[in-house]
Short mmCIF file of C-alpha atoms in Angstrom, two decimals:
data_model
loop_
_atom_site.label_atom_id
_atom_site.label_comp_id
_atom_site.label_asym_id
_atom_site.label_seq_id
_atom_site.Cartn_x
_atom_site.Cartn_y
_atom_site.Cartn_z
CA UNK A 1 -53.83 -4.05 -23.94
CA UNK A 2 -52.36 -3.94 -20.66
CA UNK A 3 -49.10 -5.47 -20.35
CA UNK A 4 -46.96 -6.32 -16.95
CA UNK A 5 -43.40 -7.38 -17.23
CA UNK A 6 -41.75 -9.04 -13.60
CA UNK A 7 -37.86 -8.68 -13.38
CA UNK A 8 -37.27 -11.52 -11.35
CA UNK A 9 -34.33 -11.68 -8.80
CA UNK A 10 -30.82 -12.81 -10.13
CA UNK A 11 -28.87 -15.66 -8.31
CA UNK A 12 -25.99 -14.09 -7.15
CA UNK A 13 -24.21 -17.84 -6.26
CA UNK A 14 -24.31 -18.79 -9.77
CA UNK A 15 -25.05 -15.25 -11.53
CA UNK A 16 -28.10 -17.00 -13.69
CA UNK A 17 -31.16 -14.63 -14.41
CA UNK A 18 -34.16 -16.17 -14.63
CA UNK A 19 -36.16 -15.60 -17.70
CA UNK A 20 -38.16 -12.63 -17.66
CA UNK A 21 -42.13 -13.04 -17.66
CA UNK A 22 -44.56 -10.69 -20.06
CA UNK A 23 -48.05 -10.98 -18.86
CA UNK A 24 -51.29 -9.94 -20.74
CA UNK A 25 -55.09 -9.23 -20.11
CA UNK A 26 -56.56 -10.22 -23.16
CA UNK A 27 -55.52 -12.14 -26.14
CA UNK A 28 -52.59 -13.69 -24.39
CA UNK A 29 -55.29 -14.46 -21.16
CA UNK A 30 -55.04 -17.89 -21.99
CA UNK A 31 -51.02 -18.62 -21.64
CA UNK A 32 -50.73 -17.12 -18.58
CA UNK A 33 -49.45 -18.56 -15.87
CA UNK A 34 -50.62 -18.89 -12.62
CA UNK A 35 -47.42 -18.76 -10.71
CA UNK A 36 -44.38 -17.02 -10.49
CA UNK A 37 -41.38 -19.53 -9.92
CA UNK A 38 -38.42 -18.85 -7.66
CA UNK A 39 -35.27 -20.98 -6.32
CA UNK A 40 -36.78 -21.91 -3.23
CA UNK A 41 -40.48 -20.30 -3.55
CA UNK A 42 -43.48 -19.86 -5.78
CA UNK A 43 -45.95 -16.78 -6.01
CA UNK A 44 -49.11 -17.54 -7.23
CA UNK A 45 -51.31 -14.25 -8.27
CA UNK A 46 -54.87 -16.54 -9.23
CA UNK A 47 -57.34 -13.78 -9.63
CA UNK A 48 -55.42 -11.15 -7.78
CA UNK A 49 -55.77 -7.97 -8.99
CA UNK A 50 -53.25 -5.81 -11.12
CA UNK A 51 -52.36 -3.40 -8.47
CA UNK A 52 -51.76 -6.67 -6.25
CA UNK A 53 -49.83 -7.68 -9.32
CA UNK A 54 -47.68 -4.43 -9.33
CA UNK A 55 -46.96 -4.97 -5.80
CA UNK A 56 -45.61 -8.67 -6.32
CA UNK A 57 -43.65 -6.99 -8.72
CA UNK A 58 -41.72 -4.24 -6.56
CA UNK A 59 -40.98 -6.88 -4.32
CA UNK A 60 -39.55 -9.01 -6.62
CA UNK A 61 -37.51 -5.75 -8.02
CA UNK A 62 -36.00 -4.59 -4.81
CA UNK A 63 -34.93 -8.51 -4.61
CA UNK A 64 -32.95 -8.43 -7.63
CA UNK A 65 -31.62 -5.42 -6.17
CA UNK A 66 -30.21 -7.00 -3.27
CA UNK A 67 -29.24 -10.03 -5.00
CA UNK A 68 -27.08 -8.15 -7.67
CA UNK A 69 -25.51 -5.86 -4.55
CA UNK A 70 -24.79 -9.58 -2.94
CA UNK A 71 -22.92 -10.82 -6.49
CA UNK A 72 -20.60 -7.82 -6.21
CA UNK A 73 -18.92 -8.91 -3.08
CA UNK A 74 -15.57 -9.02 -3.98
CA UNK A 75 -13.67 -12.28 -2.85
CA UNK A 76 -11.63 -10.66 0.08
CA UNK A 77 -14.84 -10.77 1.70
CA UNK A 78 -15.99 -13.75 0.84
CA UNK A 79 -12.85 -15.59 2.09
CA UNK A 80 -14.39 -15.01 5.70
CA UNK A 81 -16.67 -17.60 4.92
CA UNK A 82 -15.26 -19.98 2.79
CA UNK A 83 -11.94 -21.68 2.70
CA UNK A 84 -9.08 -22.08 0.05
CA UNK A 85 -8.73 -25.53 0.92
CA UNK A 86 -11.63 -27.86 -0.50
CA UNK A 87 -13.04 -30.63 1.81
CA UNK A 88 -10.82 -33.39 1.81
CA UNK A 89 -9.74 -36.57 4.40
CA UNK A 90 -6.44 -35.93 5.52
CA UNK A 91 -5.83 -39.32 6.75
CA UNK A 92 -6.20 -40.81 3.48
CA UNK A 93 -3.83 -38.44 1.68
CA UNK A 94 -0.85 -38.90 -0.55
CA UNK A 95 1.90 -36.96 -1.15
CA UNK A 96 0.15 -36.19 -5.26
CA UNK A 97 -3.24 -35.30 -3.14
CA UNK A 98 -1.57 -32.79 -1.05
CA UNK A 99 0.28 -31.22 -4.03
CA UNK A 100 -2.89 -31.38 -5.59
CA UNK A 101 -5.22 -30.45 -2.77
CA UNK A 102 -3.06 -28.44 -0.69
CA UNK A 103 -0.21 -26.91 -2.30
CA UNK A 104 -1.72 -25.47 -5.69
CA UNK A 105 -4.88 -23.79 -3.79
CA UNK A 106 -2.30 -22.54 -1.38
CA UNK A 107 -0.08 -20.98 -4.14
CA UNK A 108 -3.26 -19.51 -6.13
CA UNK A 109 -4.67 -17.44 -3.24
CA UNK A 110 -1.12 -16.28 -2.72
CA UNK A 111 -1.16 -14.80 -6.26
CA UNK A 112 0.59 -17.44 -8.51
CA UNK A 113 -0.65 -19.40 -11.17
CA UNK A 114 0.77 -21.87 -13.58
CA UNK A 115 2.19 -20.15 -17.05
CA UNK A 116 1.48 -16.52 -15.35
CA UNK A 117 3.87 -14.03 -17.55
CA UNK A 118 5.00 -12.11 -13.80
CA UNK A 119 3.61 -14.62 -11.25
CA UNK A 120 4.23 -17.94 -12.33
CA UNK A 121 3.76 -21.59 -10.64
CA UNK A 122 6.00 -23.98 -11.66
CA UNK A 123 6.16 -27.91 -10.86
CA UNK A 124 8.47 -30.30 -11.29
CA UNK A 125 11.23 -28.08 -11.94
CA UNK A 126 14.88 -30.07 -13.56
CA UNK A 127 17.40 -28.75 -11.37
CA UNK A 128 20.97 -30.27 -12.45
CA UNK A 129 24.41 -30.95 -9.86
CA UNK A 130 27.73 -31.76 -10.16
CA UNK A 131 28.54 -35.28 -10.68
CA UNK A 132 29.25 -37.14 -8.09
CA UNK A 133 32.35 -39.57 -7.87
CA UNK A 134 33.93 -41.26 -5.09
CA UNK A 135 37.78 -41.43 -5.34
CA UNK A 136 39.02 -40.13 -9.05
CA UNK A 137 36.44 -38.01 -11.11
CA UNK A 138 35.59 -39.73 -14.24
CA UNK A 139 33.29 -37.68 -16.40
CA UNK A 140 32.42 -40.39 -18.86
CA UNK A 141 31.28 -42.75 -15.53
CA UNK A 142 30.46 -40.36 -12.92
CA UNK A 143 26.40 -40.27 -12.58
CA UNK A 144 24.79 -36.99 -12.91
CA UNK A 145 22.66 -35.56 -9.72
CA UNK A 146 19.11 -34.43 -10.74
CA UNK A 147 16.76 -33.08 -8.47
CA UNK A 148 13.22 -31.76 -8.60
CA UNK A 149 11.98 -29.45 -6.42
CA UNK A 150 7.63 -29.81 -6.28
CA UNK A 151 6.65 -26.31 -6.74
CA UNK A 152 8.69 -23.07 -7.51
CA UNK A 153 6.66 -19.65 -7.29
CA UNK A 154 8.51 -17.05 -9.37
CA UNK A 155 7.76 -13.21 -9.99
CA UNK A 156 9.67 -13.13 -13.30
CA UNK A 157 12.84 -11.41 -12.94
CA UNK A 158 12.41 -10.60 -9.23
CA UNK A 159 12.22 -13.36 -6.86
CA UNK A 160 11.22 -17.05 -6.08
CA UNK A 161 10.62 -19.47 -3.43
CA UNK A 162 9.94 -23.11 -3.42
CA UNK A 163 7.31 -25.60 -1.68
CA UNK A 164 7.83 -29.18 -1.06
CA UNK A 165 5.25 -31.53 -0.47
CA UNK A 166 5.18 -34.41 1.75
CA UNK A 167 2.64 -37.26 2.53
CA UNK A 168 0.66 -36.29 5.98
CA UNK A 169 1.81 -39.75 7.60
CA UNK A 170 5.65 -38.51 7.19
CA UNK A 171 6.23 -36.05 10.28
CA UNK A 172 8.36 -33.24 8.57
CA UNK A 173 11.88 -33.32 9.73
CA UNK A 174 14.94 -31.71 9.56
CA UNK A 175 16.10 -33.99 6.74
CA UNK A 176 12.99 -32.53 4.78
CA UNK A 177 14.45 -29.58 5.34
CA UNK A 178 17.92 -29.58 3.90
CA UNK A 179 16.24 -31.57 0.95
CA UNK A 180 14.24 -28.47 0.28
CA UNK A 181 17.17 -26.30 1.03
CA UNK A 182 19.16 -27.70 -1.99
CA UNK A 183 16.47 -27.18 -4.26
CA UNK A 184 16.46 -23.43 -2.57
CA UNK A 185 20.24 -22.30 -2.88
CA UNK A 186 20.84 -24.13 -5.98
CA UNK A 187 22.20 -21.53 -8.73
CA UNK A 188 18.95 -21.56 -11.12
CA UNK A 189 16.47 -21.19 -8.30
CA UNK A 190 18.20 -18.64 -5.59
CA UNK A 191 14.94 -18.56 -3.50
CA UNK A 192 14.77 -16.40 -0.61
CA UNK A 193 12.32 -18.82 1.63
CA UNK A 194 10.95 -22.37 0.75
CA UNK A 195 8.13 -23.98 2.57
CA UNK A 196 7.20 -27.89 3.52
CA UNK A 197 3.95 -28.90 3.79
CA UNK A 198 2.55 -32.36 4.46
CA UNK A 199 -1.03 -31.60 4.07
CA UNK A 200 -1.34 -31.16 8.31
CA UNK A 201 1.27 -28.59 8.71
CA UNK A 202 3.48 -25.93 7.17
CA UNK A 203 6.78 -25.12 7.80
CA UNK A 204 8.31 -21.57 6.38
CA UNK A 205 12.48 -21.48 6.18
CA UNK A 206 14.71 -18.76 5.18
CA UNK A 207 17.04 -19.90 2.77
CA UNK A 208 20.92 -20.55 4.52
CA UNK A 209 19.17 -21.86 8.05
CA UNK A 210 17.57 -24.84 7.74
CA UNK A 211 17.39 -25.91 10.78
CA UNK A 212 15.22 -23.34 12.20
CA UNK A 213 11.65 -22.38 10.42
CA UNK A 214 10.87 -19.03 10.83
CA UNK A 215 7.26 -19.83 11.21
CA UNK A 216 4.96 -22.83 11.61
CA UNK A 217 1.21 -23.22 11.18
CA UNK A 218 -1.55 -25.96 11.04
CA UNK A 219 -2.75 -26.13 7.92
CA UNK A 220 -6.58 -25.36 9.71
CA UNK A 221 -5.38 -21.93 10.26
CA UNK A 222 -3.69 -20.92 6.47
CA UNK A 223 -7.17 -19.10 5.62
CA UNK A 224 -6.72 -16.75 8.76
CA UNK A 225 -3.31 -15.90 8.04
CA UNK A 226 -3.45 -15.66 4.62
CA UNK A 227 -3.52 -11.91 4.79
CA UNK A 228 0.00 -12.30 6.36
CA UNK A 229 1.27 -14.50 4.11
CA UNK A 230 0.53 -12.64 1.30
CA UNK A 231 3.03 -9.43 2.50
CA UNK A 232 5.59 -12.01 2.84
CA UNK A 233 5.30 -14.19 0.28
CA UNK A 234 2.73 -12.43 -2.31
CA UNK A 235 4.10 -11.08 -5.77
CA UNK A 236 3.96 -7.72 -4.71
CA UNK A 237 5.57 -8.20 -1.68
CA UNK A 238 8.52 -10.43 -2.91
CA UNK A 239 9.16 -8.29 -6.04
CA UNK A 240 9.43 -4.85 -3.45
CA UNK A 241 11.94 -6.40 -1.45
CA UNK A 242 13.94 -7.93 -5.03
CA UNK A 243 13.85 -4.17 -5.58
CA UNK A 244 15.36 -2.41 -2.72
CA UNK A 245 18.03 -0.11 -3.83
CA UNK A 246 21.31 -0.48 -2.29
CA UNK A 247 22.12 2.38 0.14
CA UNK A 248 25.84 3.29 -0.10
CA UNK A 249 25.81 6.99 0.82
CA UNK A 250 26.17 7.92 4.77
CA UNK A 251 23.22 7.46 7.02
CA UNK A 252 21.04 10.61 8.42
CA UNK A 253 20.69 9.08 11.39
CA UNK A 254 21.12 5.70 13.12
CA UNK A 255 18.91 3.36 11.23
CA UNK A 256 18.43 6.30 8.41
CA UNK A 257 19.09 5.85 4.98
CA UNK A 258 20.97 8.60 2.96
CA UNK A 259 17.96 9.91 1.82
CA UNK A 260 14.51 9.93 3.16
CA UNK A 261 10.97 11.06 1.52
CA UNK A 262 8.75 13.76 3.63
CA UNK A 263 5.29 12.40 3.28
CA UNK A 264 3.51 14.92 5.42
CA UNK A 265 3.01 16.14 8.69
CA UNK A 266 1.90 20.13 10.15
CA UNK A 267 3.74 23.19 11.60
CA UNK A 268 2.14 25.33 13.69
CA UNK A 269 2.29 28.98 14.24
CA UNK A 270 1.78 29.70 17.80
CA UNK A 271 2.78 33.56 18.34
CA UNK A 272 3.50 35.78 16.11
CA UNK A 273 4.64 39.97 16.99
CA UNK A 274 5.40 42.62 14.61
CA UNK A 275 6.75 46.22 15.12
CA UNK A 276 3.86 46.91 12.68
CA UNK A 277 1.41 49.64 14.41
CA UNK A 278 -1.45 46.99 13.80
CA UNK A 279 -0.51 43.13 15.20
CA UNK A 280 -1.45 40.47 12.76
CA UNK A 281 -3.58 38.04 14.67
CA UNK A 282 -2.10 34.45 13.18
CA UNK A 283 -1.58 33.22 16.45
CA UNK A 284 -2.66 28.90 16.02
CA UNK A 285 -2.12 29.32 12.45
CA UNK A 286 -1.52 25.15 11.28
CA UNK A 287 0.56 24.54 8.14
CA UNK A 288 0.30 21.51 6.44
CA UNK A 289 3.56 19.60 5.29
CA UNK A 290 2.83 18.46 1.65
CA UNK A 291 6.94 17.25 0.77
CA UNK A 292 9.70 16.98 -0.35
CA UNK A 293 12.72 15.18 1.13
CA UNK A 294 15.99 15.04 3.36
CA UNK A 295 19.29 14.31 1.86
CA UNK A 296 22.93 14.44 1.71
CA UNK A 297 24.68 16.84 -0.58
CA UNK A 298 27.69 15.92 -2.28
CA UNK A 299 29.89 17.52 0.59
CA UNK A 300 28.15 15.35 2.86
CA UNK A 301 25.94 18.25 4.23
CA UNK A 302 22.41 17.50 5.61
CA UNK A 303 19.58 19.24 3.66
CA UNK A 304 15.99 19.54 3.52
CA UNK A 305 13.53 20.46 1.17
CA UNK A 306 9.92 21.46 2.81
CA UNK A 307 7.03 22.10 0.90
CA UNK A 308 4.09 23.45 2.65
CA UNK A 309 0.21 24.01 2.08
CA UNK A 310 -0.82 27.26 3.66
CA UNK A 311 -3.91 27.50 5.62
CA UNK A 312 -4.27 30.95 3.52
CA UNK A 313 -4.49 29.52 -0.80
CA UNK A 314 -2.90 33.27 -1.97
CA UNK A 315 -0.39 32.77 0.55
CA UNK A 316 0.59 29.74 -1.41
CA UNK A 317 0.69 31.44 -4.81
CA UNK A 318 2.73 34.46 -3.25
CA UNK A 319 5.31 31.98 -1.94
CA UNK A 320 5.62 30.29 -5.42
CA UNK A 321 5.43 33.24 -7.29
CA UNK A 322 8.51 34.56 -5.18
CA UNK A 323 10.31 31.83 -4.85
CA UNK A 324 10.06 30.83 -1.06
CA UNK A 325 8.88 27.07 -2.34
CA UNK A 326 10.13 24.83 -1.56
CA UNK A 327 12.01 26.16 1.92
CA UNK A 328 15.27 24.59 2.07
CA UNK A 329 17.38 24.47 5.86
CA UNK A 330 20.81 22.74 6.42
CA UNK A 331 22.90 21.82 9.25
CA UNK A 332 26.19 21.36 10.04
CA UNK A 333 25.29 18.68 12.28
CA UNK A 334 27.07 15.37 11.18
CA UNK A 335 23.94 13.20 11.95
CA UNK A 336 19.92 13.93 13.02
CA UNK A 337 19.91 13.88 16.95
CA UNK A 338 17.54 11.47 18.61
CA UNK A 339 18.58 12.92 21.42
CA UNK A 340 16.52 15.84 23.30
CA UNK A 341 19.01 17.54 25.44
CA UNK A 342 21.09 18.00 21.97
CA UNK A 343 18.69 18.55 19.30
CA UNK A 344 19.58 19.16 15.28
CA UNK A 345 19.77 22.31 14.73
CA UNK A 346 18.56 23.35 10.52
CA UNK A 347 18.94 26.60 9.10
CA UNK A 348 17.11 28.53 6.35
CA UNK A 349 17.47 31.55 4.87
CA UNK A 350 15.74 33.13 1.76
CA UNK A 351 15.95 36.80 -0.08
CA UNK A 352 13.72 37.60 -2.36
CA UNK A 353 13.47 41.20 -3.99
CA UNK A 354 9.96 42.51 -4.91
CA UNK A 355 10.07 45.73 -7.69
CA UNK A 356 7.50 48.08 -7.78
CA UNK A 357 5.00 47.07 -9.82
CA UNK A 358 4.77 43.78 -8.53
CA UNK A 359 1.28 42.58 -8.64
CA UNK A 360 0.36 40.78 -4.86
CA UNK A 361 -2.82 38.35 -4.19
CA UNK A 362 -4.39 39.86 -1.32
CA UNK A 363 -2.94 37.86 1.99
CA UNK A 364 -3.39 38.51 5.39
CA UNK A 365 0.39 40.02 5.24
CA UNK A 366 -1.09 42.43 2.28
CA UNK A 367 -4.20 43.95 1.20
CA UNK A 368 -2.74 42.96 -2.37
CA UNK A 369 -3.22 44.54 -5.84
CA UNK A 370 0.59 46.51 -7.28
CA UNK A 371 3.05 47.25 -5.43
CA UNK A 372 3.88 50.71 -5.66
CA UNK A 373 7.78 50.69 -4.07
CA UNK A 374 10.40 48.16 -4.20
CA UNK A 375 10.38 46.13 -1.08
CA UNK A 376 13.63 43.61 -0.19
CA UNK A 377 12.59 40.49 1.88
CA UNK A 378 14.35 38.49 4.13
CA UNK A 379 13.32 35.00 5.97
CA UNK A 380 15.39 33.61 8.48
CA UNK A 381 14.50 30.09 10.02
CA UNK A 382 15.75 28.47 12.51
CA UNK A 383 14.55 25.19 13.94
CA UNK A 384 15.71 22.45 16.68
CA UNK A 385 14.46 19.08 16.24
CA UNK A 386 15.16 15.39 17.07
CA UNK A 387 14.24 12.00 15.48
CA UNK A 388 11.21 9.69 16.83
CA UNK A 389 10.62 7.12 14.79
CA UNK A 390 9.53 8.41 11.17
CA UNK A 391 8.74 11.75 12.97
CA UNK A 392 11.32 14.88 13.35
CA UNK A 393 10.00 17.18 15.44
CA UNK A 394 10.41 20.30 17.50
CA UNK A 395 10.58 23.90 17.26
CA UNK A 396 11.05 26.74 14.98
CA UNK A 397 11.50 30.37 15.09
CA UNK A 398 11.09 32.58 11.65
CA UNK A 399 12.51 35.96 12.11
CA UNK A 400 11.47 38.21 8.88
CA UNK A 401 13.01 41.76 7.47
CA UNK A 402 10.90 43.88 4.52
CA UNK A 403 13.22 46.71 3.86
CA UNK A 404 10.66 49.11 1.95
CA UNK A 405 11.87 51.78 -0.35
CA UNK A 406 9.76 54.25 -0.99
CA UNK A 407 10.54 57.87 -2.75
CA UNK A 408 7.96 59.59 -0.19
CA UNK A 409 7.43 58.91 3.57
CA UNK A 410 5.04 55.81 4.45
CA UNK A 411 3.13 55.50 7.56
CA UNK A 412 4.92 52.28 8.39
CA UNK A 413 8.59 51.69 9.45
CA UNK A 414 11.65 51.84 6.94
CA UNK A 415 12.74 47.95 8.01
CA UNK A 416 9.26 46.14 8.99
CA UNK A 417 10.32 42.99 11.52
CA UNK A 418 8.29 40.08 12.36
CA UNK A 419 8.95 37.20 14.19
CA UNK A 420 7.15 33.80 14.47
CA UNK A 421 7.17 30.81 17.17
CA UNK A 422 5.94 27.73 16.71
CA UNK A 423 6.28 23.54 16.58
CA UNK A 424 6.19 20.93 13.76
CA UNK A 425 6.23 17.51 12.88
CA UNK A 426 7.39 16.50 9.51
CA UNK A 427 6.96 12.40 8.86
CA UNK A 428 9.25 10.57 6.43
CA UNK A 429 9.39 7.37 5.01
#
């Protein structure tokens, strides 16, 4: 018995599979059918062959395929082409329909969702007020002042901002604004922004200046500027900026924290001279800057620590092995110059003594393998830099000194000096 078996496609809108089909040439002959049914198409295979049959069957293979590639798009990309907002008749809105419509659709593509344990949504939120009195305070008479602000999105323990919804009839106005601005600075909420919406427009404040929005949109344009939004008003975004630490040490620079991370950058080696009787050629030599960070030292100093990736690996491990990671320069310079015609100047020295015995990884400084005499090392850097940005750049000079001593004559001199030139960049965030 010969038996076929079509995969048919999968429907990527609603992720159904249609039901597989198992077709025979002899005792199941006379249930089988004489078409193959698609959404939107039918294949009929009435005395066709079985390699005509095979082919029906590729095709309808590679569509599943392509159908199951097309149910993996992930909804960033679908939000080109659809929008948060369902279809809806602005003109007959209330101020319910636009919380309902509007607001919550709004708040969910922004990352918050009612009962979330770290990105909640909350409505209709009791906020309570001192009582209010007019000539003597009298507790026992004195009404109570309870307001409710519409929507409050909260990343637990962080941050929170509020949304108030108004009827798109009602043009939003400034009184809409300190209404929402109570619900904002009161003591249980603390929000940083709040937003008013009346299902046309919205309106973004800062909390403390309502009468100024930092930014207004038409509601028809939310979708494209959602990406925005979202690194403003997001989870993520709200609960980095809850969590800024408070800088109280002395700026590096003007606009510098205390302390900065080195995320990178290159130094590059552009002549190099030895009193060695055979010149190393590491002329263009490029460094890469893999850390660490700029600080303050308890005295107040400027430091750096630099961490770099040689363009040689054993290089590396030599330089780890002996110590020479991660380089470390200082200044005496109160602050980081931005200024050219007086750069920083950072200073770096390291010693290192290597015994005989010493086992080297072949470098292009060594041929490695032991090291038969004691040699003493010395690495001098200076470099001159200013501030651009997250960039400080400039140039270097590395002046080195192997004192070698050996029991029996070498063909090489007693001190060997070398001396290198070059530029960097080193970025920092």
């Amino acid at each position: 018995m010969v038996r076929f078996k079509a995969r048919l496609a999968k429907d990527w809108r609603n992720h159904r599979l249609y039901e597989t089909g198992n077709f025979n040439n002899n005792s199941d002959s006379d249930n089988l059918p004489n078409v193959i049914r698609m959404r939107g198409c039918s294949i009929y295979y009435d005395n066709r062959s079985r390699q005509e049959f095979e082919t029906i069957c590729e095709y309808l293979t590679e569509i599943t395929s392509l159908s199951g590639k097309l149910a993996k798009i992930e909804a960033s990309a679908l939000e080109r082409f659809m929008s948060i907002f369902a279809s809806h008749n602005v003109e007959t809105m209330t101020e319910a329909d636009v919380e309902g419509e509007i607001v919550r659709p709004f708040c969910k593509a922004l990352g918050y969702f009612q009962g979330h344990p770290e990105a909640n949504l909350r409505s209709q939120v009791t906020i309570r007020y001192p009582r209010a009195f007019l000539g003597h305070k009298n507790p026992k008479k004195d009404p109570p002042l309870v307001g409710k602000p519409d929507f409050v999105c909260e990343v637990v323990s962080y941050a929170r901002w509020v949304i108030e919804a108004k009827k798109p009839s009602l043009e939003l106005s400034l009184e809409d604004s300190e209404q929402a601005h109570t619900y904002a600075t009161h003591p249980s909420i603390a929000a940083e922004f709040y937003i008013l919406v009346n299902g046309r427009e919205f309106r973004l404040y800062r909390a403390g200046n309502p009468e100024v929005p930092l930014w207004t949109w038409a509601k028809d344009d939310t979708d494209d500027l959602l990406p925005a939004l979202r690194e403003l008003l997001g989870p993520a975004a709200m609960k980095k900026r809850a969590n800024v630490q408070i800088d109280k040490g002395k700026p590096l620079a003007a606009g510098i924290p205390s302390h900065v991370e080195i995320v990178g950058g290159h130094v590059t080696y552009e002549k190099n001279v030895s009193n060695l009787p055979q010149q190393l050629n590491m002329d263009g030599l490029v460094n890469s800057v893999r850390g660490t960070r700029v600080y303050r030292t308890d005295e107040g100093l400027i430091e750096a620590e630099l961490d770099l990736k040689s363009a040689f690996a054993p290089m590396d491990e030599m330089f780890l092995a002996f110590g020479f990671y991660p380089l470390r320069f200082s200044t005496s310079d109160e602050y980081l110059s931005a200024d050219a015609d007086k750069p920083t100047l950072l200073q770096g020295l390291v010693v290192v003594d290597f015994p005989a015995g010493t086992k080297l990884p072949k470098t292009p400084l060594s041929p490695g393998g032991i090291l038969p005499v004691r040699i003493k090392a010395e690495c001098f850097t200076e470099a001159e830099g200013i501030i651009e940005g997250n960039t400080f750049k400039g140039v270097f000079t590395v002046q080195y000194f192997y004192e070698v001593f050996s029991p029996v004559p070498l063909p090489l001199p007693k001190t060997i000096e070398m001396r290198t030139d070059g530029t960097y960049e080193i970025n920092f965030k």
